[in-house]
Amino acid sequence: MEPNSSLFVLVAAFAGIVLLFIFLYFVPVNLWITAQFANVRVGIGELIGMRIRKVPPSVIVNSLITATKAGLQLTTNELETHYLAGGNVPAVIRALISADKANISLSFKQATAIDLAGRDVFEAVQISVNPKVINTPNVAAVAADGIQLIAKARVTVRANIAQLVGGAGEETILARVGEGIVTSIGSAATHKSVLENPDKISKLVLQRGLDAGTAFEILSIDIADIDVGANIGAKLQIDQASADLKVAEAKAEERRAMAVALEQEMKAKNVEMRAKVVEAEAEVPKALAEAFRSGQLGVMDYYRMENIKSDTSMRDSIASSDKDSKDSGSGKSEKK
């Protein structure tokens, strides 16, 4: 009986310890005592309800204690609702305390909305208190005289609490500032005027109201560096001249091809005309034969025609020989 009784005592003790841990888990008495000493009214039933709803009582109670000590009037239901919605309760409490100390208007509803929107509400309050400097990448622009300038700016921004939900982020600020720099440099008559007064760029950019619809308020835009780049105007002129040359060469080649085609066409027409002449000459003997048969041409007429042809041929040969002798005589005189 003694071994059985000792085993029963051990089992009972183990069961008691397990039940004690379960009781302390569902009924966090230490948190309730801490809340009472901090003048935070939290009931045991509320703590048990948090456990059942799978909400860490320590997160809610400690955040509520911090808020109460800072003078903020919040309830456990508000904090628990925000936690169940997926929010970061400690970050919201830190942001509310920081905003209250800095005299920044920030309600609990605004803070929770900013947190649920995916933004770091505590960082937003810090940026609102301590402005943030954003360095833009190198922005290349071309002045009216064709010279490229490469500028880099520093944008000092402050968080706009009212626009954090639904407002554009840093990428939009950088894009708008870059666009403003390009427009300002592009409107300058010469690149020298920009180099002499780079502050004109920042003034023109600030006048455009680039922070509209964003989560930030632009405090200043400072040109950190500006360098001279390539002569874009000269390059464009060179490219245009090269393109014009190619067009002219293409047109000249087109005209040459047309001339060659016309020459070939004329040669073909010449050959065609020669063929017609040969064809016409071939008809002469037929006409003579027909004239003989019809009695329109006699033998004596034919001989007279042949004599005329012979005289013409003889005169042509004499004329050509006289021409050759004159040409040879003039050649000899030139040699002398």
mmCIF file of C-alpha atoms in Angstrom:
data_model
loop_
_atom_site.group_PDB
_atom_site.id
_atom_site.type_symbol
_atom_site.label_atom_id
_atom_site.label_comp_id
_atom_site.label_asym_id
_atom_site.label_seq_id
_atom_site.Cartn_x
_atom_site.Cartn_y
_atom_site.Cartn_z
ATOM 1 C CA MET A 1 0.000 0.000 0.000
ATOM 2 C CA GLU A 2 2.847 2.402 0.677
ATOM 3 C CA PRO A 3 4.214 2.354 -2.906
ATOM 4 C CA ASN A 4 0.726 2.925 -4.303
ATOM 5 C CA SER A 5 0.104 5.818 -1.942
ATOM 6 C CA SER A 6 3.422 7.472 -2.805
ATOM 7 C CA LEU A 7 2.681 7.106 -6.547
ATOM 8 C CA PHE A 8 -0.729 8.649 -6.013
ATOM 9 C CA VAL A 9 0.860 11.590 -4.177
ATOM 10 C CA LEU A 10 3.338 12.138 -7.042
ATOM 11 C CA VAL A 11 0.590 12.028 -9.668
ATOM 12 C CA ALA A 12 -1.580 14.368 -7.639
ATOM 13 C CA ALA A 13 1.353 16.779 -7.178
ATOM 14 C CA PHE A 14 2.157 16.706 -10.912
ATOM 15 C CA ALA A 15 -1.491 17.274 -11.796
ATOM 16 C CA GLY A 16 -1.642 20.156 -9.332
ATOM 17 C CA ILE A 17 1.426 21.776 -10.878
ATOM 18 C CA VAL A 18 -0.057 21.407 -14.390
ATOM 19 C CA LEU A 19 -3.347 22.887 -13.253
ATOM 20 C CA LEU A 20 -1.487 25.764 -11.590
ATOM 21 C CA PHE A 21 0.375 26.566 -14.811
ATOM 22 C CA ILE A 22 -2.861 26.382 -16.782
ATOM 23 C CA PHE A 23 -4.551 28.673 -14.279
ATOM 24 C CA LEU A 24 -1.693 31.169 -14.342
ATOM 25 C CA TYR A 25 -1.688 31.055 -18.174
ATOM 26 C CA PHE A 26 -5.362 31.877 -18.497
ATOM 27 C CA VAL A 27 -5.405 34.112 -15.426
ATOM 28 C CA PRO A 28 -2.204 36.259 -15.541
ATOM 29 C CA VAL A 29 -2.363 37.425 -11.989
ATOM 30 C CA ASN A 30 1.040 39.146 -12.183
ATOM 31 C CA LEU A 31 -0.165 41.363 -15.036
ATOM 32 C CA TRP A 32 -3.339 42.176 -13.136
ATOM 33 C CA ILE A 33 -1.303 43.161 -10.059
ATOM 34 C CA THR A 34 1.057 45.303 -12.198
ATOM 35 C CA ALA A 35 -1.892 47.047 -13.839
ATOM 36 C CA GLN A 36 -3.511 47.761 -10.468
ATOM 37 C CA PHE A 37 -0.351 49.364 -9.106
ATOM 38 C CA ALA A 38 -0.093 51.446 -12.318
ATOM 39 C CA ASN A 39 -3.656 52.736 -11.858
ATOM 40 C CA VAL A 40 -4.833 50.900 -14.958
ATOM 41 C CA ARG A 41 -8.218 49.315 -14.449
ATOM 42 C CA VAL A 42 -8.111 45.885 -16.067
ATOM 43 C CA GLY A 43 -10.356 43.112 -14.845
ATOM 44 C CA ILE A 44 -9.426 39.466 -14.484
ATOM 45 C CA GLY A 45 -12.265 38.606 -16.866
ATOM 46 C CA GLU A 46 -10.751 40.873 -19.542
ATOM 47 C CA LEU A 47 -7.387 39.137 -19.218
ATOM 48 C CA ILE A 48 -9.005 35.710 -19.510
ATOM 49 C CA GLY A 49 -10.949 36.924 -22.554
ATOM 50 C CA MET A 50 -7.715 38.058 -24.185
ATOM 51 C CA ARG A 51 -6.224 34.597 -23.716
ATOM 52 C CA ILE A 52 -9.286 33.002 -25.230
ATOM 53 C CA ARG A 53 -9.184 35.407 -28.196
ATOM 54 C CA LYS A 54 -5.452 34.619 -28.615
ATOM 55 C CA VAL A 55 -4.375 38.152 -27.807
ATOM 56 C CA PRO A 56 -1.198 38.416 -25.673
ATOM 57 C CA PRO A 57 -2.318 40.147 -22.464
ATOM 58 C CA SER A 58 1.234 41.337 -21.777
ATOM 59 C CA VAL A 59 1.328 43.370 -25.034
ATOM 60 C CA ILE A 60 -2.029 45.029 -24.350
ATOM 61 C CA VAL A 61 -1.498 45.652 -20.630
ATOM 62 C CA ASN A 62 2.065 46.944 -20.940
ATOM 63 C CA SER A 63 1.098 49.234 -23.839
ATOM 64 C CA LEU A 64 -1.900 50.512 -21.889
ATOM 65 C CA ILE A 65 0.282 51.171 -18.839
ATOM 66 C CA THR A 66 2.778 53.115 -20.997
ATOM 67 C CA ALA A 67 -0.012 55.167 -22.595
ATOM 68 C CA THR A 68 -1.640 55.908 -19.240
ATOM 69 C CA LYS A 69 1.635 57.062 -17.684
ATOM 70 C CA ALA A 70 2.119 59.366 -20.723
ATOM 71 C CA GLY A 71 -1.307 60.921 -20.185
ATOM 72 C CA LEU A 72 -3.115 59.199 -23.057
ATOM 73 C CA GLN A 73 -6.662 58.031 -22.502
ATOM 74 C CA LEU A 74 -7.041 54.634 -24.189
ATOM 75 C CA THR A 75 -8.962 51.467 -23.469
ATOM 76 C CA THR A 76 -8.112 47.804 -23.691
ATOM 77 C CA ASN A 77 -10.821 47.308 -26.323
ATOM 78 C CA GLU A 78 -9.169 49.843 -28.665
ATOM 79 C CA LEU A 79 -5.759 48.266 -28.305
ATOM 80 C CA GLU A 80 -7.104 44.744 -28.596
ATOM 81 C CA THR A 81 -9.107 45.654 -31.735
ATOM 82 C CA HIS A 82 -6.002 47.098 -33.376
ATOM 83 C CA TYR A 83 -3.979 44.006 -32.501
ATOM 84 C CA LEU A 84 -6.624 41.684 -33.937
ATOM 85 C CA ALA A 85 -6.624 43.787 -37.125
ATOM 86 C CA GLY A 86 -2.926 43.002 -37.562
ATOM 87 C CA GLY A 87 -1.500 46.224 -36.196
ATOM 88 C CA ASN A 88 1.620 46.901 -34.154
ATOM 89 C CA VAL A 89 0.267 48.147 -30.827
ATOM 90 C CA PRO A 90 3.607 49.135 -29.169
ATOM 91 C CA ALA A 91 4.647 51.139 -32.259
ATOM 92 C CA VAL A 92 1.338 53.013 -32.246
ATOM 93 C CA ILE A 93 1.704 53.844 -28.555
ATOM 94 C CA ARG A 94 5.281 55.097 -29.068
ATOM 95 C CA ALA A 95 4.129 57.219 -31.997
ATOM 96 C CA LEU A 96 1.250 58.730 -30.011
ATOM 97 C CA ILE A 97 3.536 59.587 -27.100
ATOM 98 C CA SER A 98 6.159 61.118 -29.403
ATOM 99 C CA ALA A 99 3.526 63.166 -31.247
ATOM 100 C CA ASP A 100 2.002 64.370 -27.962
ATOM 101 C CA LYS A 101 5.381 65.515 -26.633
ATOM 102 C CA ALA A 102 6.141 67.312 -29.915
ATOM 103 C CA ASN A 103 2.719 69.020 -30.037
ATOM 104 C CA ILE A 104 1.806 67.215 -33.255
ATOM 105 C CA SER A 105 -1.864 66.545 -33.827
ATOM 106 C CA LEU A 106 -2.187 62.762 -34.108
ATOM 107 C CA SER A 107 -5.231 60.860 -32.951
ATOM 108 C CA PHE A 108 -5.382 57.169 -32.119
ATOM 109 C CA LYS A 109 -7.568 56.568 -35.160
ATOM 110 C CA GLN A 110 -5.036 58.248 -37.470
ATOM 111 C CA ALA A 111 -2.147 56.342 -35.924
ATOM 112 C CA THR A 112 -3.853 52.978 -36.291
ATOM 113 C CA ALA A 113 -4.866 53.773 -39.887
ATOM 114 C CA ILE A 114 -1.263 54.681 -40.758
ATOM 115 C CA ASP A 115 0.003 51.516 -39.089
ATOM 116 C CA LEU A 116 -2.520 49.288 -40.856
ATOM 117 C CA ALA A 117 -1.629 50.960 -44.173
ATOM 118 C CA GLY A 118 1.830 49.431 -43.892
ATOM 119 C CA ARG A 119 3.766 52.535 -42.901
ATOM 120 C CA ASP A 120 5.938 52.858 -39.824
ATOM 121 C CA VAL A 121 3.896 55.343 -37.826
ATOM 122 C CA PHE A 122 6.644 55.919 -35.263
ATOM 123 C CA GLU A 123 9.164 56.667 -38.028
ATOM 124 C CA ALA A 124 6.639 59.011 -39.627
ATOM 125 C CA VAL A 125 6.345 60.989 -36.401
ATOM 126 C CA GLN A 126 10.137 61.097 -36.109
ATOM 127 C CA ILE A 127 10.430 62.452 -39.665
ATOM 128 C CA SER A 128 7.784 65.012 -38.808
ATOM 129 C CA VAL A 129 9.865 66.137 -35.830
ATOM 130 C CA ASN A 130 13.287 65.727 -37.451
ATOM 131 C CA PRO A 131 13.103 66.380 -41.232
ATOM 132 C CA LYS A 132 14.659 63.769 -43.492
ATOM 133 C CA VAL A 133 17.159 64.414 -46.291
ATOM 134 C CA ILE A 134 16.674 62.471 -49.535
ATOM 135 C CA ASN A 135 19.537 62.366 -52.035
ATOM 136 C CA THR A 136 18.397 62.243 -55.648
ATOM 137 C CA PRO A 137 20.301 60.206 -58.239
ATOM 138 C CA ASN A 138 22.222 61.976 -60.991
ATOM 139 C CA VAL A 139 19.774 63.857 -63.224
ATOM 140 C CA ALA A 140 20.977 64.622 -66.760
ATOM 141 C CA ALA A 141 19.395 67.492 -68.685
ATOM 142 C CA VAL A 142 20.286 69.548 -71.766
ATOM 143 C CA ALA A 143 20.262 73.346 -71.875
ATOM 144 C CA ALA A 144 19.056 75.321 -74.899
ATOM 145 C CA ASP A 145 22.621 75.611 -76.266
ATOM 146 C CA GLY A 146 22.915 71.812 -76.488
ATOM 147 C CA ILE A 147 25.294 71.284 -73.532
ATOM 148 C CA GLN A 148 24.378 68.487 -71.129
ATOM 149 C CA LEU A 149 24.416 69.157 -67.381
ATOM 150 C CA ILE A 150 24.379 66.446 -64.707
ATOM 151 C CA ALA A 151 22.871 67.623 -61.416
ATOM 152 C CA LYS A 152 22.414 66.002 -58.019
ATOM 153 C CA ALA A 153 20.084 67.461 -55.384
ATOM 154 C CA ARG A 154 19.297 66.999 -51.712
ATOM 155 C CA VAL A 155 15.617 67.203 -50.822
ATOM 156 C CA THR A 156 14.692 67.962 -47.220
ATOM 157 C CA VAL A 157 11.226 66.620 -46.426
ATOM 158 C CA ARG A 158 8.961 66.432 -43.410
ATOM 159 C CA ALA A 159 6.246 63.839 -42.958
ATOM 160 C CA ASN A 160 2.721 65.065 -43.600
ATOM 161 C CA ILE A 161 0.689 63.149 -41.029
ATOM 162 C CA ALA A 162 -2.633 63.955 -42.690
ATOM 163 C CA GLN A 163 -1.432 62.517 -46.034
ATOM 164 C CA LEU A 164 0.333 59.399 -44.794
ATOM 165 C CA VAL A 165 -2.692 57.275 -45.667
ATOM 166 C CA GLY A 166 -3.124 57.346 -49.426
ATOM 167 C CA GLY A 167 -0.246 59.749 -50.069
ATOM 168 C CA ALA A 168 2.604 59.031 -52.478
ATOM 169 C CA GLY A 169 6.010 58.027 -51.118
ATOM 170 C CA GLU A 170 9.656 58.964 -51.609
ATOM 171 C CA GLU A 171 9.792 57.546 -55.144
ATOM 172 C CA THR A 172 7.206 60.083 -56.309
ATOM 173 C CA ILE A 173 9.116 62.931 -54.646
ATOM 174 C CA LEU A 174 12.342 61.880 -56.393
ATOM 175 C CA ALA A 175 10.589 61.532 -59.751
ATOM 176 C CA ARG A 176 8.967 64.963 -59.498
ATOM 177 C CA VAL A 177 12.179 66.649 -58.376
ATOM 178 C CA GLY A 178 14.048 65.021 -61.265
ATOM 179 C CA GLU A 179 11.396 66.219 -63.692
ATOM 180 C CA GLY A 180 11.616 69.737 -62.265
ATOM 181 C CA ILE A 181 15.412 69.791 -62.613
ATOM 182 C CA VAL A 182 15.195 68.644 -66.241
ATOM 183 C CA THR A 183 12.582 71.326 -67.004
ATOM 184 C CA SER A 184 14.581 74.075 -65.276
ATOM 185 C CA ILE A 185 17.830 73.244 -67.058
ATOM 186 C CA GLY A 186 16.059 72.769 -70.376
ATOM 187 C CA SER A 187 14.489 76.238 -70.156
ATOM 188 C CA ALA A 188 17.884 77.906 -69.556
ATOM 189 C CA ALA A 189 19.322 79.774 -72.579
ATOM 190 C CA THR A 190 22.867 78.542 -71.945
ATOM 191 C CA HIS A 191 24.497 76.065 -69.614
ATOM 192 C CA LYS A 192 26.720 78.858 -68.276
ATOM 193 C CA SER A 193 23.753 80.642 -66.729
ATOM 194 C CA VAL A 194 22.859 77.451 -64.852
ATOM 195 C CA LEU A 195 26.427 77.016 -63.611
ATOM 196 C CA GLU A 196 26.543 80.641 -62.480
ATOM 197 C CA ASN A 197 23.280 80.455 -60.492
ATOM 198 C CA PRO A 198 22.375 76.855 -59.613
ATOM 199 C CA ASP A 199 19.987 78.135 -56.952
ATOM 200 C CA LYS A 200 17.597 79.114 -59.750
ATOM 201 C CA ILE A 201 16.928 75.431 -60.272
ATOM 202 C CA SER A 202 15.832 74.868 -56.688
ATOM 203 C CA LYS A 203 13.668 78.002 -56.702
ATOM 204 C CA LEU A 204 11.899 77.005 -59.906
ATOM 205 C CA VAL A 205 11.392 73.446 -58.667
ATOM 206 C CA LEU A 206 9.984 74.586 -55.312
ATOM 207 C CA GLN A 207 7.480 76.846 -57.062
ATOM 208 C CA ARG A 208 5.952 73.838 -58.845
ATOM 209 C CA GLY A 209 4.393 72.396 -55.660
ATOM 210 C CA LEU A 210 5.908 68.960 -56.070
ATOM 211 C CA ASP A 211 4.695 67.693 -52.679
ATOM 212 C CA ALA A 212 1.000 67.847 -53.627
ATOM 213 C CA GLY A 213 -0.704 64.522 -52.975
ATOM 214 C CA THR A 214 2.345 63.021 -51.275
ATOM 215 C CA ALA A 215 2.988 61.892 -47.708
ATOM 216 C CA PHE A 216 5.717 64.505 -47.310
ATOM 217 C CA GLU A 217 6.139 68.249 -47.208
ATOM 218 C CA ILE A 218 9.176 69.545 -49.102
ATOM 219 C CA LEU A 219 11.074 72.046 -46.975
ATOM 220 C CA SER A 220 13.995 72.773 -49.306
ATOM 221 C CA ILE A 221 15.739 71.558 -52.444
ATOM 222 C CA ASP A 222 19.480 72.128 -52.575
ATOM 223 C CA ILE A 223 21.682 71.457 -55.596
ATOM 224 C CA ALA A 224 24.546 69.409 -54.149
ATOM 225 C CA ASP A 225 26.579 68.995 -57.336
ATOM 226 C CA ILE A 226 26.363 69.943 -61.004
ATOM 227 C CA ASP A 227 28.768 68.844 -63.736
ATOM 228 C CA VAL A 228 29.093 69.529 -67.452
ATOM 229 C CA GLY A 229 28.400 66.501 -69.608
ATOM 230 C CA ALA A 230 28.582 65.928 -73.344
ATOM 231 C CA ASN A 231 27.780 68.373 -76.141
ATOM 232 C CA ILE A 232 24.489 66.821 -77.139
ATOM 233 C CA GLY A 233 23.700 69.579 -79.644
ATOM 234 C CA ALA A 234 26.898 68.957 -81.607
ATOM 235 C CA LYS A 235 26.281 65.214 -81.593
ATOM 236 C CA LEU A 236 22.763 65.736 -82.898
ATOM 237 C CA GLN A 237 24.061 68.023 -85.644
ATOM 238 C CA ILE A 238 26.705 65.459 -86.614
ATOM 239 C CA ASP A 239 24.102 62.708 -86.709
ATOM 240 C CA GLN A 240 21.782 64.919 -88.763
ATOM 241 C CA ALA A 241 24.582 65.757 -91.212
ATOM 242 C CA SER A 242 25.436 62.073 -91.538
ATOM 243 C CA ALA A 243 21.792 61.248 -92.161
ATOM 244 C CA ASP A 244 21.521 64.032 -94.772
ATOM 245 C CA LEU A 245 24.676 62.722 -96.494
ATOM 246 C CA LYS A 246 23.234 59.236 -96.689
ATOM 247 C CA VAL A 247 19.991 60.607 -98.111
ATOM 248 C CA ALA A 248 21.911 62.624 -100.727
ATOM 249 C CA GLU A 249 23.995 59.582 -101.653
ATOM 250 C CA ALA A 250 20.856 57.495 -102.002
ATOM 251 C CA LYS A 251 19.238 60.117 -104.229
ATOM 252 C CA ALA A 252 22.424 60.401 -106.355
ATOM 253 C CA GLU A 253 22.545 56.630 -106.729
ATOM 254 C CA GLU A 254 18.904 56.693 -107.731
ATOM 255 C CA ARG A 255 19.597 59.353 -110.401
ATOM 256 C CA ARG A 256 22.630 57.397 -111.664
ATOM 257 C CA ALA A 257 20.550 54.231 -111.936
ATOM 258 C CA MET A 258 17.875 56.134 -113.826
ATOM 259 C CA ALA A 259 20.515 57.571 -116.196
ATOM 260 C CA VAL A 260 21.957 54.103 -116.806
ATOM 261 C CA ALA A 261 18.487 52.757 -117.438
ATOM 262 C CA LEU A 262 17.745 55.618 -119.851
ATOM 263 C CA GLU A 263 21.046 54.980 -121.667
ATOM 264 C CA GLN A 264 20.234 51.323 -122.054
ATOM 265 C CA GLU A 265 16.763 52.267 -123.242
ATOM 266 C CA MET A 266 18.214 54.623 -125.899
ATOM 267 C CA LYS A 267 20.664 51.942 -127.034
ATOM 268 C CA ALA A 268 17.778 49.543 -127.408
ATOM 269 C CA LYS A 269 15.843 52.132 -129.409
ATOM 270 C CA ASN A 270 18.942 52.725 -131.599
ATOM 271 C CA VAL A 271 19.222 49.022 -132.308
ATOM 272 C CA GLU A 272 15.526 48.937 -133.029
ATOM 273 C CA MET A 273 15.817 51.829 -135.506
ATOM 274 C CA ARG A 274 18.821 50.196 -137.179
ATOM 275 C CA ALA A 275 16.792 47.054 -137.562
ATOM 276 C CA LYS A 276 14.026 49.046 -139.176
ATOM 277 C CA VAL A 277 16.564 50.671 -141.552
ATOM 278 C CA VAL A 278 17.950 47.267 -142.497
ATOM 279 C CA GLU A 279 14.431 46.041 -142.992
ATOM 280 C CA ALA A 280 13.669 49.040 -145.212
ATOM 281 C CA GLU A 281 16.866 48.521 -147.233
ATOM 282 C CA ALA A 282 15.874 44.925 -147.780
ATOM 283 C CA GLU A 283 12.683 46.149 -149.442
ATOM 284 C CA VAL A 284 14.610 48.171 -152.076
ATOM 285 C CA PRO A 285 15.644 45.175 -154.258
ATOM 286 C CA LYS A 286 12.098 43.899 -154.071
ATOM 287 C CA ALA A 287 10.819 47.289 -155.231
ATOM 288 C CA LEU A 288 13.319 47.368 -158.105
ATOM 289 C CA ALA A 289 12.327 43.892 -159.203
ATOM 290 C CA GLU A 290 8.681 44.867 -159.058
ATOM 291 C CA ALA A 291 9.442 48.012 -161.102
ATOM 292 C CA PHE A 292 11.228 45.911 -163.732
ATOM 293 C CA ARG A 293 8.331 43.492 -163.922
ATOM 294 C CA SER A 294 5.753 46.207 -164.206
ATOM 295 C CA GLY A 295 7.725 48.137 -166.830
ATOM 296 C CA GLN A 296 8.075 51.271 -164.691
ATOM 297 C CA LEU A 297 11.890 50.995 -164.667
ATOM 298 C CA GLY A 298 14.033 50.247 -167.683
ATOM 299 C CA VAL A 299 17.545 48.937 -168.027
ATOM 300 C CA MET A 300 18.947 52.353 -168.889
ATOM 301 C CA ASP A 301 17.277 53.863 -165.902
ATOM 302 C CA TYR A 302 18.842 51.221 -163.699
ATOM 303 C CA TYR A 303 22.347 51.926 -165.182
ATOM 304 C CA ARG A 304 21.915 55.657 -164.648
ATOM 305 C CA MET A 305 20.963 54.987 -161.009
ATOM 306 C CA GLU A 306 24.039 52.810 -160.550
ATOM 307 C CA ASN A 307 26.249 55.490 -162.101
ATOM 308 C CA ILE A 308 24.827 58.060 -159.721
ATOM 309 C CA LYS A 309 25.573 55.742 -156.789
ATOM 310 C CA SER A 310 29.126 55.207 -158.032
ATOM 311 C CA ASP A 311 29.691 58.958 -158.442
ATOM 312 C CA THR A 312 28.355 59.566 -154.955
ATOM 313 C CA SER A 313 30.614 56.891 -153.481
ATOM 314 C CA MET A 314 33.636 58.302 -155.369
ATOM 315 C CA ARG A 315 32.935 61.821 -154.096
ATOM 316 C CA ASP A 316 32.584 60.535 -150.541
ATOM 317 C CA SER A 317 35.931 58.746 -150.770
ATOM 318 C CA ILE A 318 37.624 61.863 -152.213
ATOM 319 C CA ALA A 319 36.159 64.021 -149.468
ATOM 320 C CA SER A 320 37.292 61.619 -146.764
ATOM 321 C CA SER A 321 40.837 61.444 -148.210
ATOM 322 C CA ASP A 322 41.065 65.266 -148.317
ATOM 323 C CA LYS A 323 39.939 65.411 -144.715
ATOM 324 C CA ASP A 324 42.542 62.839 -143.661
ATOM 325 C CA SER A 325 45.310 64.750 -145.467
ATOM 326 C CA LYS A 326 44.310 67.990 -143.766
ATOM 327 C CA ASP A 327 44.266 66.313 -140.366
ATOM 328 C CA SER A 328 47.703 64.794 -140.919
ATOM 329 C CA GLY A 329 49.066 68.167 -142.091
ATOM 330 C CA SER A 330 47.773 69.946 -139.026
ATOM 331 C CA GLY A 331 49.286 67.236 -136.827
ATOM 332 C CA LYS A 332 52.732 67.674 -138.388
ATOM 333 C CA SER A 333 52.584 71.465 -137.983
ATOM 334 C CA GLU A 334 51.712 71.058 -134.337
ATOM 335 C CA LYS A 335 54.680 68.709 -133.854
ATOM 336 C CA LYS A 336 57.008 71.311 -135.439
#
